[in-house]
Amino acid sequence: MPEGDTVWQAASRLHTALAGKVLTRSDLRVPKYATADLTGRTVLDVTPRGKHLLTRIEGGLTLHSHLKMDGSWKVYATDQRWTGGPAHQIRAILGTADRTAVGYRLPVLELLRTTDEHRAVGHLGPDLLGPGWDPDRALANLLQDPARPLGEALLDQRNLAGIGNVYKSELCFLLGVTPWLPVGALPEDRAAKLPLLAKKLLEANRDRPVRTTTGRRGQGLFVYGRARHPCLRCHTPVRKADQGDGSRERPTYWCPACQTGPAPGTARRPGTPHRTTN
């Protein structure tokens, strides 16, 4: 599942393959940009911003993409067979003399003026893997709505950028609270360390092929994806439920013994659910 660390890895692969090279092939397979031709232009850099990818191209252009749940960028040598999915799932092709980057199942793909990048990423909070990371601002953003469930607040990229369903569940486990605990009810000492813990987890995984939060060989994650399996700490079966307004799938995992706070069936926040912004 693409989160800040996997998007960072994708940006690194794309940057290594394309940056400083002239495009010899350009194919954007979305109706609005079907006639756009980037051939002959040099790729300047590929930069991650939260879960977004910004491919900057000579002439003041930026190709903005977002992987969401299923998207991916694959890089192939000139004579290598493409294996990222069927041809009808390809949304973008950027080729150079020796490498071809292919974007599969990209739900967001747009060509912007580089000066207009703020239209795509200006709403994002501090980037956990970015040069402008600001833990104090991230924490202030999270606490601005004290009644909001912690899991929803962590997923809202306007608060801090880079966390998805996996890190949401793992962070809440490590903090010892359920994702449904109101942010304002998080003990002060745990709230203070939350941004630094989130950054530590993503930084530790940005260069790893397989994500881990436990530090244990063969046991990658504490709770995510482990419904009905015993908790690695107390052996209580891990539980799973969806969190949010139901507009998209938000699988959430927690240990009912190790994590305190409300959970599905025990509490429900009144009012209109928040919309999570990517």
Short mmCIF file of C-alpha atoms in Angstrom, two decimals:
data_model
loop_
_atom_site.label_atom_id
_atom_site.label_comp_id
_atom_site.label_asym_id
_atom_site.label_seq_id
_atom_site.Cartn_x
_atom_site.Cartn_y
_atom_site.Cartn_z
CA MET A 1 0.00 0.00 0.00
CA PRO A 2 1.65 3.31 -1.06
CA GLU A 3 2.40 5.58 1.89
CA GLY A 4 5.07 8.21 2.40
CA ASP A 5 7.96 5.73 2.47
CA THR A 6 6.93 3.84 -0.67
CA VAL A 7 6.26 7.09 -2.54
CA TRP A 8 9.72 8.27 -1.50
CA GLN A 9 11.16 5.04 -2.94
CA ALA A 10 9.22 5.51 -6.18
CA ALA A 11 10.54 9.06 -6.50
CA SER A 12 14.09 7.85 -5.93
CA ARG A 13 13.78 5.19 -8.64
CA LEU A 14 12.26 7.64 -11.11
CA HIS A 15 14.85 10.31 -10.33
CA THR A 16 17.72 7.86 -10.84
CA ALA A 17 16.26 6.65 -14.14
CA LEU A 18 15.14 9.96 -15.64
CA ALA A 19 16.79 13.01 -14.09
CA GLY A 20 19.23 14.80 -16.37
CA LYS A 21 18.09 12.83 -19.41
CA VAL A 22 16.19 13.86 -22.51
CA LEU A 23 12.78 12.29 -23.07
CA THR A 24 12.62 10.28 -26.28
CA ARG A 25 9.11 8.99 -25.61
CA SER A 26 6.11 10.64 -24.00
CA ASP A 27 2.62 9.19 -23.75
CA LEU A 28 0.05 10.50 -21.26
CA ARG A 29 -3.01 8.29 -21.51
CA VAL A 30 -5.63 10.52 -19.99
CA PRO A 31 -8.01 12.44 -22.26
CA LYS A 32 -7.01 15.93 -21.13
CA TYR A 33 -3.33 15.40 -21.93
CA ALA A 34 -3.52 12.86 -24.72
CA THR A 35 -1.97 15.29 -27.20
CA ALA A 36 0.73 16.60 -24.86
CA ASP A 37 4.22 15.86 -26.17
CA LEU A 38 7.17 16.08 -23.78
CA THR A 39 9.76 14.52 -26.09
CA GLY A 40 12.93 16.51 -26.49
CA ARG A 41 12.67 17.96 -22.99
CA THR A 42 15.05 17.11 -20.15
CA VAL A 43 13.72 15.72 -16.88
CA LEU A 44 15.08 17.94 -14.12
CA ASP A 45 14.12 15.98 -11.00
CA VAL A 46 11.49 13.79 -9.39
CA THR A 47 10.42 14.94 -5.93
CA PRO A 48 8.06 13.25 -3.45
CA ARG A 49 5.66 15.40 -1.44
CA GLY A 50 3.73 13.30 1.06
CA LYS A 51 1.95 10.74 -1.12
CA HIS A 52 2.36 12.88 -4.27
CA LEU A 53 5.02 12.67 -6.99
CA LEU A 54 6.26 15.75 -8.83
CA THR A 55 8.26 15.07 -12.00
CA ARG A 56 9.75 18.40 -13.08
CA ILE A 57 10.54 18.82 -16.74
CA GLU A 58 12.45 21.38 -18.76
CA GLY A 59 10.32 24.30 -19.89
CA GLY A 60 8.64 24.94 -16.53
CA LEU A 61 6.39 21.87 -16.52
CA THR A 62 5.57 19.39 -13.75
CA LEU A 63 3.88 16.02 -14.17
CA HIS A 64 1.93 15.46 -10.96
CA SER A 65 0.82 11.95 -10.03
CA HIS A 66 -0.73 10.29 -7.00
CA LEU A 67 -0.69 6.53 -6.44
CA LYS A 68 -3.61 6.31 -3.98
CA MET A 69 -4.37 2.62 -3.27
CA ASP A 70 -3.27 0.74 -6.38
CA GLY A 71 -1.11 3.00 -8.53
CA SER A 72 2.56 2.39 -9.25
CA TRP A 73 5.49 3.58 -11.35
CA LYS A 74 7.77 0.91 -12.81
CA VAL A 75 11.14 1.51 -14.45
CA TYR A 76 12.37 -0.78 -17.25
CA ALA A 77 15.50 -1.11 -19.34
CA THR A 78 15.04 -0.58 -23.07
CA ASP A 79 14.82 -4.29 -23.90
CA GLN A 80 12.97 -5.34 -20.72
CA ARG A 81 9.44 -6.70 -20.77
CA TRP A 82 6.87 -4.54 -18.96
CA THR A 83 5.25 -6.47 -16.12
CA GLY A 84 3.30 -3.91 -14.09
CA GLY A 85 -0.12 -4.91 -15.42
CA PRO A 86 -2.17 -5.13 -18.62
CA ALA A 87 -1.72 -2.42 -21.25
CA HIS A 88 -5.13 -0.86 -20.58
CA GLN A 89 -3.96 0.04 -17.06
CA ILE A 90 -1.07 2.17 -18.29
CA ARG A 91 -1.66 5.89 -17.76
CA ALA A 92 1.78 7.35 -18.52
CA ILE A 93 5.00 6.46 -20.36
CA LEU A 94 8.19 8.51 -20.06
CA GLY A 95 11.12 7.11 -22.01
CA THR A 96 14.79 8.03 -22.40
CA ALA A 97 17.53 6.41 -24.46
CA ASP A 98 18.10 3.68 -21.86
CA ARG A 99 15.15 3.65 -19.45
CA THR A 100 11.36 3.74 -19.63
CA ALA A 101 9.14 4.74 -16.71
CA VAL A 102 5.60 3.36 -16.91
CA GLY A 103 2.78 4.56 -14.65
CA TYR A 104 0.09 1.96 -13.95
CA ARG A 105 -3.40 2.60 -12.54
CA LEU A 106 -2.62 6.22 -11.68
CA PRO A 107 -5.87 7.77 -10.41
CA VAL A 108 -4.34 11.26 -10.52
CA LEU A 109 -2.21 12.44 -13.43
CA GLU A 110 -1.97 16.06 -14.49
CA LEU A 111 0.46 18.31 -16.30
CA LEU A 112 1.02 21.61 -14.52
CA ARG A 113 3.17 24.67 -14.80
CA THR A 114 5.89 24.20 -12.19
CA THR A 115 4.91 27.56 -10.75
CA ASP A 116 1.44 26.11 -10.13
CA GLU A 117 2.53 23.08 -8.09
CA HIS A 118 0.80 24.61 -5.08
CA ARG A 119 -2.50 23.73 -6.74
CA ALA A 120 -1.63 20.06 -6.26
CA VAL A 121 0.27 20.00 -2.98
CA GLY A 122 -0.21 23.38 -1.33
CA HIS A 123 -2.83 21.99 1.05
CA LEU A 124 -0.44 19.45 2.59
CA GLY A 125 0.85 19.69 6.13
CA PRO A 126 4.51 19.12 7.09
CA ASP A 127 6.05 16.29 5.07
CA LEU A 128 7.42 13.51 7.28
CA LEU A 129 10.18 12.78 4.75
CA GLY A 130 10.56 16.28 3.36
CA PRO A 131 13.19 18.96 3.99
CA GLY A 132 10.64 21.29 5.59
CA TRP A 133 9.52 18.87 8.31
CA ASP A 134 8.18 20.75 11.34
CA PRO A 135 7.08 18.50 14.26
CA ASP A 136 5.64 21.37 16.28
CA ARG A 137 3.41 22.48 13.43
CA ALA A 138 2.36 18.89 12.73
CA LEU A 139 1.32 18.39 16.34
CA ALA A 140 -0.53 21.71 16.41
CA ASN A 141 -2.41 20.69 13.27
CA LEU A 142 -3.42 17.37 14.83
CA LEU A 143 -4.63 19.02 18.03
CA GLN A 144 -6.66 21.78 16.39
CA ASP A 145 -9.77 19.56 16.48
CA PRO A 146 -9.57 17.81 19.89
CA ALA A 147 -12.74 15.77 19.36
CA ARG A 148 -11.58 14.21 16.12
CA PRO A 149 -10.60 10.50 16.30
CA LEU A 150 -6.82 10.12 16.23
CA GLY A 151 -6.84 7.71 13.29
CA GLU A 152 -8.80 10.14 11.11
CA ALA A 153 -6.56 13.03 12.10
CA LEU A 154 -3.43 11.04 11.17
CA LEU A 155 -4.83 10.21 7.73
CA ASP A 156 -5.67 13.84 6.98
CA GLN A 157 -2.73 15.00 4.88
CA ARG A 158 -3.49 18.61 5.77
CA ASN A 159 -2.19 17.82 9.27
CA LEU A 160 0.98 15.98 8.29
CA ALA A 161 1.83 14.33 5.00
CA GLY A 162 2.80 10.71 4.43
CA ILE A 163 0.70 8.54 6.75
CA GLY A 164 -1.74 5.96 5.40
CA ASN A 165 -3.71 3.06 6.84
CA VAL A 166 -0.64 1.01 7.76
CA TYR A 167 1.21 3.66 9.72
CA LYS A 168 -2.02 4.90 11.26
CA SER A 169 -2.66 1.50 12.82
CA GLU A 170 0.97 0.92 13.81
CA LEU A 171 1.39 4.38 15.37
CA CYS A 172 -1.75 4.00 17.45
CA PHE A 173 -0.51 0.61 18.67
CA LEU A 174 2.88 2.02 19.64
CA LEU A 175 1.17 4.89 21.46
CA GLY A 176 -1.07 2.41 23.31
CA VAL A 177 -4.38 3.97 22.23
CA THR A 178 -7.11 3.03 19.78
CA PRO A 179 -7.50 4.97 16.51
CA TRP A 180 -10.94 6.10 17.73
CA LEU A 181 -9.56 7.95 20.74
CA PRO A 182 -10.25 11.70 20.40
CA VAL A 183 -7.00 13.52 19.69
CA GLY A 184 -7.56 15.79 22.69
CA ALA A 185 -7.72 12.76 25.00
CA LEU A 186 -4.25 11.57 24.02
CA PRO A 187 -2.00 11.90 27.11
CA GLU A 188 0.29 14.89 26.80
CA ASP A 189 3.52 12.88 26.93
CA ARG A 190 2.37 10.59 24.11
CA ALA A 191 1.09 13.48 22.02
CA ALA A 192 4.48 15.17 22.32
CA LYS A 193 6.32 12.16 20.91
CA LEU A 194 3.79 11.30 18.18
CA PRO A 195 5.31 13.41 15.33
CA LEU A 196 8.84 12.21 16.08
CA LEU A 197 7.71 8.59 16.28
CA ALA A 198 5.89 8.90 12.95
CA LYS A 199 8.99 10.38 11.32
CA LYS A 200 11.21 7.68 12.82
CA LEU A 201 9.02 4.90 11.39
CA LEU A 202 8.89 6.34 7.88
CA GLU A 203 12.58 7.18 7.80
CA ALA A 204 13.48 3.67 8.96
CA ASN A 205 11.48 2.17 6.09
CA ARG A 206 12.16 4.52 3.18
CA ASP A 207 15.14 2.42 2.02
CA ARG A 208 13.73 -1.00 2.92
CA PRO A 209 12.11 -3.28 0.35
CA VAL A 210 9.80 -4.72 3.04
CA ARG A 211 8.19 -2.41 5.59
CA THR A 212 8.65 -3.20 9.29
CA THR A 213 7.73 -1.45 12.53
CA THR A 214 8.63 -4.15 15.05
CA GLY A 215 12.36 -4.60 14.56
CA ARG A 216 11.73 -8.35 14.76
CA ARG A 217 12.83 -10.79 12.09
CA GLY A 218 9.84 -12.44 10.44
CA GLN A 219 7.36 -10.20 12.29
CA GLY A 220 7.11 -7.04 10.22
CA LEU A 221 4.07 -5.24 11.66
CA PHE A 222 2.47 -5.23 15.10
CA VAL A 223 -1.21 -5.13 14.10
CA TYR A 224 -1.82 -4.08 10.48
CA GLY A 225 -3.01 -7.02 8.38
CA ARG A 226 -3.06 -9.33 11.42
CA ALA A 227 -6.78 -9.57 12.20
CA ARG A 228 -7.58 -12.56 14.42
CA HIS A 229 -3.86 -13.32 14.86
CA PRO A 230 -2.42 -13.03 18.38
CA CYS A 231 -0.98 -9.68 19.40
CA LEU A 232 2.82 -9.83 19.39
CA ARG A 233 2.86 -8.38 22.91
CA CYS A 234 -0.06 -9.90 24.81
CA HIS A 235 -1.40 -12.64 22.46
CA THR A 236 -4.94 -11.21 22.45
CA PRO A 237 -6.46 -11.58 18.95
CA VAL A 238 -5.99 -8.44 16.86
CA ARG A 239 -9.22 -6.84 15.65
CA LYS A 240 -10.12 -5.07 12.41
CA ALA A 241 -12.76 -2.48 11.44
CA ASP A 242 -13.20 0.31 8.92
CA GLN A 243 -12.78 3.87 10.13
CA GLY A 244 -14.12 7.08 8.62
CA ASP A 245 -17.22 8.20 6.76
CA GLY A 246 -17.49 5.13 4.55
CA SER A 247 -16.57 6.99 1.35
CA ARG A 248 -13.48 4.80 0.93
CA GLU A 249 -12.00 1.68 2.46
CA ARG A 250 -9.99 2.51 5.59
CA PRO A 251 -9.03 -0.83 7.19
CA THR A 252 -7.95 -0.28 10.78
CA TYR A 253 -6.31 -2.79 13.11
CA TRP A 254 -5.81 -2.68 16.87
CA CYS A 255 -5.25 -4.82 19.94
CA PRO A 256 -8.19 -4.48 22.37
CA ALA A 257 -5.93 -5.32 25.33
CA CYS A 258 -2.82 -3.22 24.60
CA GLN A 259 -4.66 -0.15 23.33
CA THR A 260 -7.01 1.90 25.48
CA GLY A 261 -9.84 4.09 24.26
CA PRO A 262 -13.09 3.75 22.32
CA ALA A 263 -13.53 1.24 19.53
CA PRO A 264 -16.38 0.31 17.16
CA GLY A 265 -19.49 -0.52 19.15
CA THR A 266 -18.29 1.32 22.26
CA ALA A 267 -18.47 4.97 21.19
CA ARG A 268 -19.56 7.03 18.26
CA ARG A 269 -18.78 10.68 17.66
CA PRO A 270 -21.86 12.80 16.91
CA GLY A 271 -22.03 15.08 13.93
CA THR A 272 -20.84 14.91 10.37
CA PRO A 273 -17.73 12.80 9.71
CA HIS A 274 -14.61 14.58 8.52
CA ARG A 275 -13.40 14.17 4.98
CA THR A 276 -9.84 12.90 4.78
CA THR A 277 -7.72 14.76 2.27
CA ASN A 278 -4.87 13.04 0.41
#
